[in-house]
Tab-separated table of C-alpha atoms and ligand atoms in Angstrom:
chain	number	residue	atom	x	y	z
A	24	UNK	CA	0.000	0.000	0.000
A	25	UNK	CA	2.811	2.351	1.101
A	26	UNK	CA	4.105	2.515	-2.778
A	27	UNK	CA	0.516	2.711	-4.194
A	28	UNK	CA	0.221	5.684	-6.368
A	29	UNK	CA	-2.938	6.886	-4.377
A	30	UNK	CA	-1.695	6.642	-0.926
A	31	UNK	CA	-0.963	9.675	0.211
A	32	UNK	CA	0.399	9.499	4.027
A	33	UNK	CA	-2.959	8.176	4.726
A	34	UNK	CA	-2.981	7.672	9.128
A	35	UNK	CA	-4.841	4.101	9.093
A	36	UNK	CA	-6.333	1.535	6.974
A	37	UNK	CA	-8.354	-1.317	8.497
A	38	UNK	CA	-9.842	-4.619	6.390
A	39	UNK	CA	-12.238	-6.372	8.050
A	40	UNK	CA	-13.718	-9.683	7.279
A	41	UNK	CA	-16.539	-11.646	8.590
A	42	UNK	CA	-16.685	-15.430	7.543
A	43	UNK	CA	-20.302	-15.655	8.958
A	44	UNK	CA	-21.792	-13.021	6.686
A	45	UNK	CA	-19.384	-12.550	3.904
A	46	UNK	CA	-18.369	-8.845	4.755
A	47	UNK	CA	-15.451	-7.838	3.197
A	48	UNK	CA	-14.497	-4.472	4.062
A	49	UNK	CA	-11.969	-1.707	4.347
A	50	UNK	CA	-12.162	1.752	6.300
A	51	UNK	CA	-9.406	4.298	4.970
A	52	UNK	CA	-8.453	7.042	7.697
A	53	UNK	CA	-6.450	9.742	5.319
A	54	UNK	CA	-6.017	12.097	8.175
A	55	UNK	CA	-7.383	13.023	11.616
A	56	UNK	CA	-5.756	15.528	12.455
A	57	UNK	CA	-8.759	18.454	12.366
A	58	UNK	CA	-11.547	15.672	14.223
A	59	UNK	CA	-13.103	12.479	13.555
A	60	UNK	CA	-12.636	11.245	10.001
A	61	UNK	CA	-16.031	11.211	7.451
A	62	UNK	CA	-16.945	10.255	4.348
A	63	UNK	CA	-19.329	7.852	3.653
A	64	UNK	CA	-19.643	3.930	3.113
A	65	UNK	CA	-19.748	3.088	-0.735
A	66	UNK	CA	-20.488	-0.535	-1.606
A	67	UNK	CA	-19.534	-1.899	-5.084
A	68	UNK	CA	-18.242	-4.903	-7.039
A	69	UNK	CA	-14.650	-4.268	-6.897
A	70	UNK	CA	-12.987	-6.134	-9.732
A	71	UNK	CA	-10.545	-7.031	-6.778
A	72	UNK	CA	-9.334	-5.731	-3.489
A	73	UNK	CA	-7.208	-3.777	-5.040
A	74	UNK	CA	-9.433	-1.826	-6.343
A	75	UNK	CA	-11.364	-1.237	-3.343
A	76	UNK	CA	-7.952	0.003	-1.928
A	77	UNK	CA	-7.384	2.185	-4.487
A	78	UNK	CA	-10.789	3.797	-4.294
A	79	UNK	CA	-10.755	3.602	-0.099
A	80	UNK	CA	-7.389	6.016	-0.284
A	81	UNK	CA	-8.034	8.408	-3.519
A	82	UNK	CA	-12.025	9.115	-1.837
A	83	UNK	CA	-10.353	9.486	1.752
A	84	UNK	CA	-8.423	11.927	0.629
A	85	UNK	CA	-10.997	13.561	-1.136
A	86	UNK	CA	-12.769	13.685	2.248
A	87	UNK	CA	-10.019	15.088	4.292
A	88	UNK	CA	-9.925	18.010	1.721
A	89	UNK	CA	-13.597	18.724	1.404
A	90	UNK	CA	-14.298	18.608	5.202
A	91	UNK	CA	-10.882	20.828	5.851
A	92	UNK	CA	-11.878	23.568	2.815
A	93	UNK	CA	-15.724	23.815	4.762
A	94	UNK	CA	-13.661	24.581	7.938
A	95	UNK	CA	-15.086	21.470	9.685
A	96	UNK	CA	-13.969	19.909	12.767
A	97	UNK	CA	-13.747	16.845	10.856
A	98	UNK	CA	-11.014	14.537	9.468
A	99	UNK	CA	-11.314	13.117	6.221
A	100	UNK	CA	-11.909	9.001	5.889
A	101	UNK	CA	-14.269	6.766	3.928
A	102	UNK	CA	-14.915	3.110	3.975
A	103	UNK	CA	-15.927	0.544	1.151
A	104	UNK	CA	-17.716	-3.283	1.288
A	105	UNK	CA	-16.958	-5.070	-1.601
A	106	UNK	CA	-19.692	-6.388	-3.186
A	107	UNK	CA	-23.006	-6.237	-5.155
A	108	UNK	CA	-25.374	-3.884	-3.404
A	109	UNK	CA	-28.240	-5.090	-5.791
A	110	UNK	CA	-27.278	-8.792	-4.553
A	111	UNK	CA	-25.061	-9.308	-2.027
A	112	UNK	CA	-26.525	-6.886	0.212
A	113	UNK	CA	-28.125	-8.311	3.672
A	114	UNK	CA	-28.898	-7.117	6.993
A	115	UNK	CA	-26.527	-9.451	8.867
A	116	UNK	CA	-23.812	-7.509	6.299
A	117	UNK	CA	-24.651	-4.276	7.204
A	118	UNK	CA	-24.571	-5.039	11.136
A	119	UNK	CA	-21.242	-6.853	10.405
A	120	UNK	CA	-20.187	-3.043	8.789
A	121	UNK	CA	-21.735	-1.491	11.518
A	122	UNK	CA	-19.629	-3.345	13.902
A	123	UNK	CA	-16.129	-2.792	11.788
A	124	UNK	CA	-17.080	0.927	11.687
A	125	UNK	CA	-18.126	0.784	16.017
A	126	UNK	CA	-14.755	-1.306	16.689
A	127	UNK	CA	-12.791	2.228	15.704
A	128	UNK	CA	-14.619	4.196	18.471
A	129	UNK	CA	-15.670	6.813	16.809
A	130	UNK	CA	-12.216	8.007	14.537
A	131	UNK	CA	-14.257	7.291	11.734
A	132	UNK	CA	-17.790	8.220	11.172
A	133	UNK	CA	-19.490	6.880	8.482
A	134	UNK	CA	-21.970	8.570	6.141
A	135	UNK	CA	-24.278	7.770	3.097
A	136	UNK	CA	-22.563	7.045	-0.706
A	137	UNK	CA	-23.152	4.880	-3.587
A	138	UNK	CA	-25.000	1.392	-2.786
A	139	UNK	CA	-26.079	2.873	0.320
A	140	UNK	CA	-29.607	3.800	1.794
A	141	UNK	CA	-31.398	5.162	4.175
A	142	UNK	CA	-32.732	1.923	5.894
A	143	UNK	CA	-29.045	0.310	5.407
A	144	UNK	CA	-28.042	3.462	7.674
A	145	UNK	CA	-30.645	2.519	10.251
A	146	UNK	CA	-29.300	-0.860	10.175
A	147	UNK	CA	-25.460	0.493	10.958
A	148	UNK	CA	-27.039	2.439	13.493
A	149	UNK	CA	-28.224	-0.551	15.424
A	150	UNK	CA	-24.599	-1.684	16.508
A	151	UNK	CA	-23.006	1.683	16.101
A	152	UNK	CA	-23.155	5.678	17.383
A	153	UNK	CA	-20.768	6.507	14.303
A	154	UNK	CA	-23.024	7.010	11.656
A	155	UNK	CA	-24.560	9.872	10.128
A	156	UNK	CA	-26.231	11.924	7.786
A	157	UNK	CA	-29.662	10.571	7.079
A	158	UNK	CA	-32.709	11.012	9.072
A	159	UNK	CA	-32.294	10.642	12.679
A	160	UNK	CA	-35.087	11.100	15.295
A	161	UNK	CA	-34.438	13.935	17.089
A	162	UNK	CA	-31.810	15.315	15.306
A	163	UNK	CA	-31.331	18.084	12.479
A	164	UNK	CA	-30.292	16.700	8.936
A	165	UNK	CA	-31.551	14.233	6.920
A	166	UNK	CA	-30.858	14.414	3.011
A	167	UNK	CA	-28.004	16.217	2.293
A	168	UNK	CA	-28.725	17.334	-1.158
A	169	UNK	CA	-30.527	20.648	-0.209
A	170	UNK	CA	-27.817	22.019	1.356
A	171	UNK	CA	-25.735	20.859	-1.332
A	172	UNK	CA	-27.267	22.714	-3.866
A	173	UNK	CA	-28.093	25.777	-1.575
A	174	UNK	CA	-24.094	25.643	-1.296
A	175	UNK	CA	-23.599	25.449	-5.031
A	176	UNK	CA	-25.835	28.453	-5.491
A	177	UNK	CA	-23.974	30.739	-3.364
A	178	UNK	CA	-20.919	29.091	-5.105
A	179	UNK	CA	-22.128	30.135	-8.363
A	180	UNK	CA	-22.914	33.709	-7.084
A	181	UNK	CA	-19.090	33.632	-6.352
A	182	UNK	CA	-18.236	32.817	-8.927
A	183	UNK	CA	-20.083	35.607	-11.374
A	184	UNK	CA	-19.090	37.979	-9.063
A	185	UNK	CA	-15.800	36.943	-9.703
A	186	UNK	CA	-15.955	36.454	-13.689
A	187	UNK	CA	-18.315	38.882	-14.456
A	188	UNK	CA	-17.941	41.118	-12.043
A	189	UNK	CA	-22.033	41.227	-10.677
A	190	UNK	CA	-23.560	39.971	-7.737
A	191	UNK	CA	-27.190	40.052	-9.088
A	192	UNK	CA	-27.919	36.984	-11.207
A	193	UNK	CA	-30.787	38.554	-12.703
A	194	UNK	CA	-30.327	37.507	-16.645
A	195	UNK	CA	-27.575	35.050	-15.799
A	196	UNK	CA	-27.741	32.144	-18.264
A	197	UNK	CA	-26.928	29.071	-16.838
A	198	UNK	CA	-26.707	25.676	-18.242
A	199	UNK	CA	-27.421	22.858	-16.094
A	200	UNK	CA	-26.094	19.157	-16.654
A	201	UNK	CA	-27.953	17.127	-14.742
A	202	UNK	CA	-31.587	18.058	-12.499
A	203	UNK	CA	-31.723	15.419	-10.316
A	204	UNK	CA	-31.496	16.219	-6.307
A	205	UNK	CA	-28.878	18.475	-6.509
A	206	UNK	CA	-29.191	20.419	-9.892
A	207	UNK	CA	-33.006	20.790	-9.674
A	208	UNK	CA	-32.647	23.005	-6.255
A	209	UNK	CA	-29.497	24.291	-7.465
A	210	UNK	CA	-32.012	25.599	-10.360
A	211	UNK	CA	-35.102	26.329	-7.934
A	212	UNK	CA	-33.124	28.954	-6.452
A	213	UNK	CA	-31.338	30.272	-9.770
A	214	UNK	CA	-34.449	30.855	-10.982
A	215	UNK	CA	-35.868	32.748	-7.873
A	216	UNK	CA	-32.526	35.085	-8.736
A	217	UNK	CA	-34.158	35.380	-11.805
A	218	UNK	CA	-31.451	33.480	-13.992
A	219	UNK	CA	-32.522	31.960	-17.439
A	220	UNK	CA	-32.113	28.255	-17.625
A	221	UNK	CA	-31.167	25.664	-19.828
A	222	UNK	CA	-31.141	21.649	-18.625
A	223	UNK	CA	-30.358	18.535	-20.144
A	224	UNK	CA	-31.470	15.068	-18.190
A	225	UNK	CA	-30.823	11.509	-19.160
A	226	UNK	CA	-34.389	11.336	-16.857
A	227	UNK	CA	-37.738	11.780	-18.597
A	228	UNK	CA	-39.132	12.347	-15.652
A	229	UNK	CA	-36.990	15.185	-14.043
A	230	UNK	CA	-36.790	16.777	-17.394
A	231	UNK	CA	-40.356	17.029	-17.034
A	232	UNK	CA	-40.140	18.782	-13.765
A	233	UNK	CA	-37.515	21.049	-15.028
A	234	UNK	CA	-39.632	22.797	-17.565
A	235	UNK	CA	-42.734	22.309	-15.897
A	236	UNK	CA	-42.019	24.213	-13.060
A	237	UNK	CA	-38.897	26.285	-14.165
A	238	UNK	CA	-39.191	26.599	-17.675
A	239	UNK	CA	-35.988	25.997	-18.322
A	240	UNK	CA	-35.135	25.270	-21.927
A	241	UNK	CA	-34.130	21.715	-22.656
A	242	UNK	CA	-31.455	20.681	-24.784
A	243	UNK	CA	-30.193	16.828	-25.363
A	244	UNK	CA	-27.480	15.122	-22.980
A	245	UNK	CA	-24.728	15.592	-25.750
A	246	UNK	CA	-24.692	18.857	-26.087
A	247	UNK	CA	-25.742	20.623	-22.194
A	248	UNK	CA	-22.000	21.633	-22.132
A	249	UNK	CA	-21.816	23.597	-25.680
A	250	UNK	CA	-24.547	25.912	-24.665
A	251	UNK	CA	-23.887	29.476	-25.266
A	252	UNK	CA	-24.364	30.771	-21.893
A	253	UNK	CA	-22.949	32.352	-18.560
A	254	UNK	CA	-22.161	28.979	-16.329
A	255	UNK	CA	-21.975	25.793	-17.137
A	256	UNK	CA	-22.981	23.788	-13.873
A	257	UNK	CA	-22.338	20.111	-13.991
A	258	UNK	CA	-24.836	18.206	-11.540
A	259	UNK	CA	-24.777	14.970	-12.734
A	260	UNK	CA	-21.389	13.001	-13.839
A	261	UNK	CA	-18.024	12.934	-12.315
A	262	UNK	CA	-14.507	13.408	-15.044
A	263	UNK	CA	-17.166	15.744	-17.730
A	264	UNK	CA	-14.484	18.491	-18.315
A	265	UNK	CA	-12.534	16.402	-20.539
A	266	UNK	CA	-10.592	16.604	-24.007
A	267	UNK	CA	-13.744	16.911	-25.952
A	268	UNK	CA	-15.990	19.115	-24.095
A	269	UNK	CA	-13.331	21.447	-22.473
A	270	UNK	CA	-12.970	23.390	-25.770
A	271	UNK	CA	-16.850	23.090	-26.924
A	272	UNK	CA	-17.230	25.329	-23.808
A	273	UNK	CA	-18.422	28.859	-24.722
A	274	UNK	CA	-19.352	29.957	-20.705
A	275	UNK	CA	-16.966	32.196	-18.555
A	276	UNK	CA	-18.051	30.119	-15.308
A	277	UNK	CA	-18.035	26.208	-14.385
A	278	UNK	CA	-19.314	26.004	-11.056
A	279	UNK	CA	-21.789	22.883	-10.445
A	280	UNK	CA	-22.322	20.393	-7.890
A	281	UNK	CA	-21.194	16.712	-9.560
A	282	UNK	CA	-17.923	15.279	-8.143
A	283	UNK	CA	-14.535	14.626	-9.511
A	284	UNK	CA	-15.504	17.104	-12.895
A	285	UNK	CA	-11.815	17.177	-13.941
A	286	UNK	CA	-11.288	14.061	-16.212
A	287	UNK	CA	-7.451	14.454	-14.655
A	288	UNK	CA	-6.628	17.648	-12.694
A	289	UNK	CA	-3.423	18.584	-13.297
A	290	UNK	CA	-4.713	18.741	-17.358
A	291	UNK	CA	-7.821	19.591	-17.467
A	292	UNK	CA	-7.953	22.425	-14.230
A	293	UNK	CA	-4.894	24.027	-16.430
A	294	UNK	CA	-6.613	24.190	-19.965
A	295	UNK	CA	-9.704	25.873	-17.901
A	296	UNK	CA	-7.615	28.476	-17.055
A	297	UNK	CA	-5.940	28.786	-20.133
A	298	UNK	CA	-9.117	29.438	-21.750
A	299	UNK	CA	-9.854	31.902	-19.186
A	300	UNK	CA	-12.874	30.101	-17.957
A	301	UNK	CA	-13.277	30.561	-14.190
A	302	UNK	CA	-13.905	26.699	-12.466
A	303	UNK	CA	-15.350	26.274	-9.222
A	304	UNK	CA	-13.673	23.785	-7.358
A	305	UNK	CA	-15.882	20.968	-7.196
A	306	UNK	CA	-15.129	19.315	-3.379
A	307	UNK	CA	-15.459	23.491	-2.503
A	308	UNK	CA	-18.344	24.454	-3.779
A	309	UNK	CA	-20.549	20.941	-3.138
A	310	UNK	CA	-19.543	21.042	0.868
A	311	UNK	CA	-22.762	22.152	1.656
A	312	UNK	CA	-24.013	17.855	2.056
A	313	UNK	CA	-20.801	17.418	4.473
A	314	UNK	CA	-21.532	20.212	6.256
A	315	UNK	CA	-25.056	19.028	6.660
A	316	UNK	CA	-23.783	15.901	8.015
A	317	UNK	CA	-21.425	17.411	10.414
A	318	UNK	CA	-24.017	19.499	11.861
A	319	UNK	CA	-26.033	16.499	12.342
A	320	UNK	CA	-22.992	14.925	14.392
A	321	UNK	CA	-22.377	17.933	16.446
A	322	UNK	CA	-25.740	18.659	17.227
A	323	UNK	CA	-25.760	22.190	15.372
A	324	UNK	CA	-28.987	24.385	14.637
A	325	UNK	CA	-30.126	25.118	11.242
A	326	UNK	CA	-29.091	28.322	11.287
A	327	UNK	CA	-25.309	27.327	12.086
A	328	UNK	CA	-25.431	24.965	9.263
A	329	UNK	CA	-26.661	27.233	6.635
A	330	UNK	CA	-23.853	29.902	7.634
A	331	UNK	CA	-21.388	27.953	7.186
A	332	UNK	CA	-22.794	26.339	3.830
A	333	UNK	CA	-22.913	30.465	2.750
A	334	UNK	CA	-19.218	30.632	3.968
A	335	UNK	CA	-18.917	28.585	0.726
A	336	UNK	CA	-18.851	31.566	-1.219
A	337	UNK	CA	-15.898	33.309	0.898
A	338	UNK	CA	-13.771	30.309	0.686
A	339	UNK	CA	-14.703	30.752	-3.560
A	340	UNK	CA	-13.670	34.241	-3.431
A	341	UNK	CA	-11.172	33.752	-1.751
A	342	UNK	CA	-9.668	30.520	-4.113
A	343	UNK	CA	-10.337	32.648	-7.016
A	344	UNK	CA	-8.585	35.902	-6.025
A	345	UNK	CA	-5.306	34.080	-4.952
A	346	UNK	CA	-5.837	31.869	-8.471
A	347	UNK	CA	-5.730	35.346	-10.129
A	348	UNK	CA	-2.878	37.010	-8.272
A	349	UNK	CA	-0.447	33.947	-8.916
A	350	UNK	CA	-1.966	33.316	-12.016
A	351	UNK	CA	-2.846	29.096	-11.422
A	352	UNK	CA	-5.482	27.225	-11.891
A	353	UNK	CA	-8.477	27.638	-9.339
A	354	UNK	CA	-7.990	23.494	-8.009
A	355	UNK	CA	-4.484	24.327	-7.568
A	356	UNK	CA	-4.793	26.569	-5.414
A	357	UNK	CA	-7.646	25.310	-3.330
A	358	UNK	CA	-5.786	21.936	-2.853
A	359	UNK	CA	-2.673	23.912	-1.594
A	360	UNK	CA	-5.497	25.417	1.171
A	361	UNK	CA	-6.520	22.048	1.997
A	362	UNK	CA	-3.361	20.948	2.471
A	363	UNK	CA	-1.795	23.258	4.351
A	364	UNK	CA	-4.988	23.421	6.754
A	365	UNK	CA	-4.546	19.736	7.464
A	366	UNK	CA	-0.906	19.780	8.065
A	367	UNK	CA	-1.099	23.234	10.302
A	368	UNK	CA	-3.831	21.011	12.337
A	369	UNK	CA	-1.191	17.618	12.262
A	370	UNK	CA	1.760	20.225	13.569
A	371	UNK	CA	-0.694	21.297	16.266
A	372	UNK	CA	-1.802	17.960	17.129
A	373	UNK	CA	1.723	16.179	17.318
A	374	UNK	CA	3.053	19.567	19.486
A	375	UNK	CA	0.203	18.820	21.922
B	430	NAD	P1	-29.081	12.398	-8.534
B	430	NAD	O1	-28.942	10.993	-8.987
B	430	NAD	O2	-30.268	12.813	-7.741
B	430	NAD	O3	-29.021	13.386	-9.791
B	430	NAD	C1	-28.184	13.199	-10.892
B	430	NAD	C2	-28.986	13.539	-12.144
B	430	NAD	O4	-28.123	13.477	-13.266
B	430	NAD	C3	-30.149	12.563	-12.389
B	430	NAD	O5	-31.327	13.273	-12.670
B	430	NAD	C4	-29.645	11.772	-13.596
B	430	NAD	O6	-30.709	11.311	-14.406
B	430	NAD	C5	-28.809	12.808	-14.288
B	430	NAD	N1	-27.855	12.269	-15.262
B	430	NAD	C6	-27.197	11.083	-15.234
B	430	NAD	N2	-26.437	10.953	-16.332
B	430	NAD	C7	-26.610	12.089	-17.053
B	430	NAD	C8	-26.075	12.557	-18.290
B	430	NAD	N3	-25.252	11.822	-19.034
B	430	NAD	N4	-26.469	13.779	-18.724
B	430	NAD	C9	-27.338	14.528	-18.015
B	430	NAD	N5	-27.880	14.121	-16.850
B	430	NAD	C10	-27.509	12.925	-16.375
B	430	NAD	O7	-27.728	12.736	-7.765
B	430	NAD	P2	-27.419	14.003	-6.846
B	430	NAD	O8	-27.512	13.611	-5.435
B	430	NAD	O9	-28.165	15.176	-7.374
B	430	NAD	O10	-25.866	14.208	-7.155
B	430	NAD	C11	-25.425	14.821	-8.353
B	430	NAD	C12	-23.907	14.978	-8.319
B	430	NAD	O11	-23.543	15.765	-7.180
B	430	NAD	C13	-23.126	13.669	-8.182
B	430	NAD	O12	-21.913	13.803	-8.890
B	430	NAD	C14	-22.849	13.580	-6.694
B	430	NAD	O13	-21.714	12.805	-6.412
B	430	NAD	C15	-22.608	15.036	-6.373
B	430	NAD	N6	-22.820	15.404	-4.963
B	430	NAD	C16	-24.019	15.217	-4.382
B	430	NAD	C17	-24.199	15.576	-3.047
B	430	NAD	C18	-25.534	15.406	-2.370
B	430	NAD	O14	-25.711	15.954	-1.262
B	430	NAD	N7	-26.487	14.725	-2.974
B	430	NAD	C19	-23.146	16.133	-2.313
B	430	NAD	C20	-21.916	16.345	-2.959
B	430	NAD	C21	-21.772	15.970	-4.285
């Protein structure tokens, strides 16, 4: 693991294994140093477990940067069961989980992700405190996606500010890949700033809702990034600012909620910038869920969580005025913030 590609001076990873269910299972700690590590439980069919490894440390890692970019007390970790979640999925599995995540006391908290649902997180709940971010009696939270996308809005406002140089969005085209949870109340409340919309939806069905109640203008799948138009805000697919759509671009702004947008970084964040086209960190401006989820762990009101979800905006600001003023690319510089906000809180940590 040490000479994998991916790891990254990750703290701690644990396998676990139960013979009597089947559970195979790994929980990647990338750093602790700023609280608890979170990031949620994925389960998939892992060609092999070295797959699962490599996805365990590149998402961890993903986690400790989101969480330390929101300013959260929280670490960054994430855990993965290999296997089928459409058929190797049981209860007795998902207890077995439970217990792997309980058996690390709480220096990993576990939260909702691909293959996982709702019920499955009531089920980890029933051997373990360490779980979070779906509905919980008593507590605030639930579905992350609204505060996603009401973070992704004021991320967008950010960023026009900062490309266009207006705060009102009044007239603001934007172009919207994906209107699922995230991009249709990303779009509820562009359109209640009065910004025109265009959307394109593999889903009949949300389509429907998009122009129904938003009258957005739909275009097909193939084309939702070629749009003439303000911002381009990808809510749907991870790696879409690629080779081929990078210079079929013709928007000043992409600032949208899906994860991993940059087919490769180093690349792709640099030919954005080349073609002066202002991008919106993705793991920035989509912290809104995390901090939904953190606020459900530390017991925070509503109000605390939405400030901090607005802070999104300042930290946007504040990535793209550095960005300009040593001319990089905007991920550059927001991973050197992550970075050195995690090792400042290691230094601290290994002083005390
Ligand atoms: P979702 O499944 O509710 O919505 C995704 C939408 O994209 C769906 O309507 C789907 O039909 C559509 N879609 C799929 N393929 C498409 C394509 N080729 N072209 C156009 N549309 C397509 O998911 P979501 O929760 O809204 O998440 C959207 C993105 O935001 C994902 O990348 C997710 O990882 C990321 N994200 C979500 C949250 C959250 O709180 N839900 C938090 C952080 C990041």
């Amino acid at each position: 693991m040490f000479d994998m590609p991916d790891y990254d001076g990750h703290e701690a990873v644990h396998w676990f294994h139960d013979a009597a269910t089947g559970y195979r299972g790994l929980i990647a700690i990338h750093n602790s140093a700023l609280g608890p590590a979170c990031g949620g439980t994925r389960m998939w069919a892992y060609a092999d477990a070295n797959a699962a490894l490599t996805d365990a440390l590149r998402l961890s890692k993903g986690m400790s940067y989101k969480n330390a970019m929101a300013e959260l007390p929280l670490g960054g970790g994430k855990s993965v069961i290999i296997g089928d979640a459409r058929k190797d999925k049981t209860a007795s599995l998902m207890r077995a989980h439970g217990r792997a995540v309980d058996s690390l006391n709480g220096r990993y908290v576990t939260a909702m992700d691909v293959g996982m649902t709702e019920a499955d997180m009531e089920t980890l709940a029933s051997v373990t405190p360490h779980v979070a971010g779906y509905a919980q009696k008593g507590k605030t939270g639930g579905d992350p996606s609204p505060m996603t996308a009401w973070g992704v809005f004021c991320g967008i406002k950010a960023a026009v500010k900062a490309a266009l140089g207006t705060d009102d969005l009044n007239g603001i085209r934007v172009a919207i890949q994906g209107v699922g949870n995230v991009g249709y109340d990303t779009a509820l409340h562009l359109k209640a700033a009065g910004a025109t919309l265009t959307v394109a939806d593999v889903n009949e069905t949300n389509v429907k809702r998009a122009t129904e109640t938003l009258g957005a203008t739909v275009v097909a799948t193939d084309v939702i990034h070629a749009v003439e138009a303000d911002v381009f805000a990808p809510c749907a697919l991870g790696a879409i600012l690629n080779d081929q759509t990078i210079p079929a671009l013709k928007v000043k702004v992409v600032a949208g909620g899906a994860n991993n947008q940059l087919a490769k970084p180093a690349i792709h964040g640099a030919k954005l910038a080349e073609r002066g086209i202002l991008y919106a960190p993705d793991y920035v401006i989509n912290g809104g869920g995390i901090i939904r989820v953190c606020g459900q762990i530390y017991d925070w009101s509503d109000e605390a969580i939405r400030a901090k979800t607005e802070r999104i905006g300042v930290t946007l600001a504040e990535v793209f005025a550095a960005a300009k003023a040593e001319n990089r690319p905007t991920h550059e510089v927001a991973d050197r913030i992550a970075r050195g906000r995690i090792e400042a809180a290691s230094q601290k940590k290994a002083a005390a």
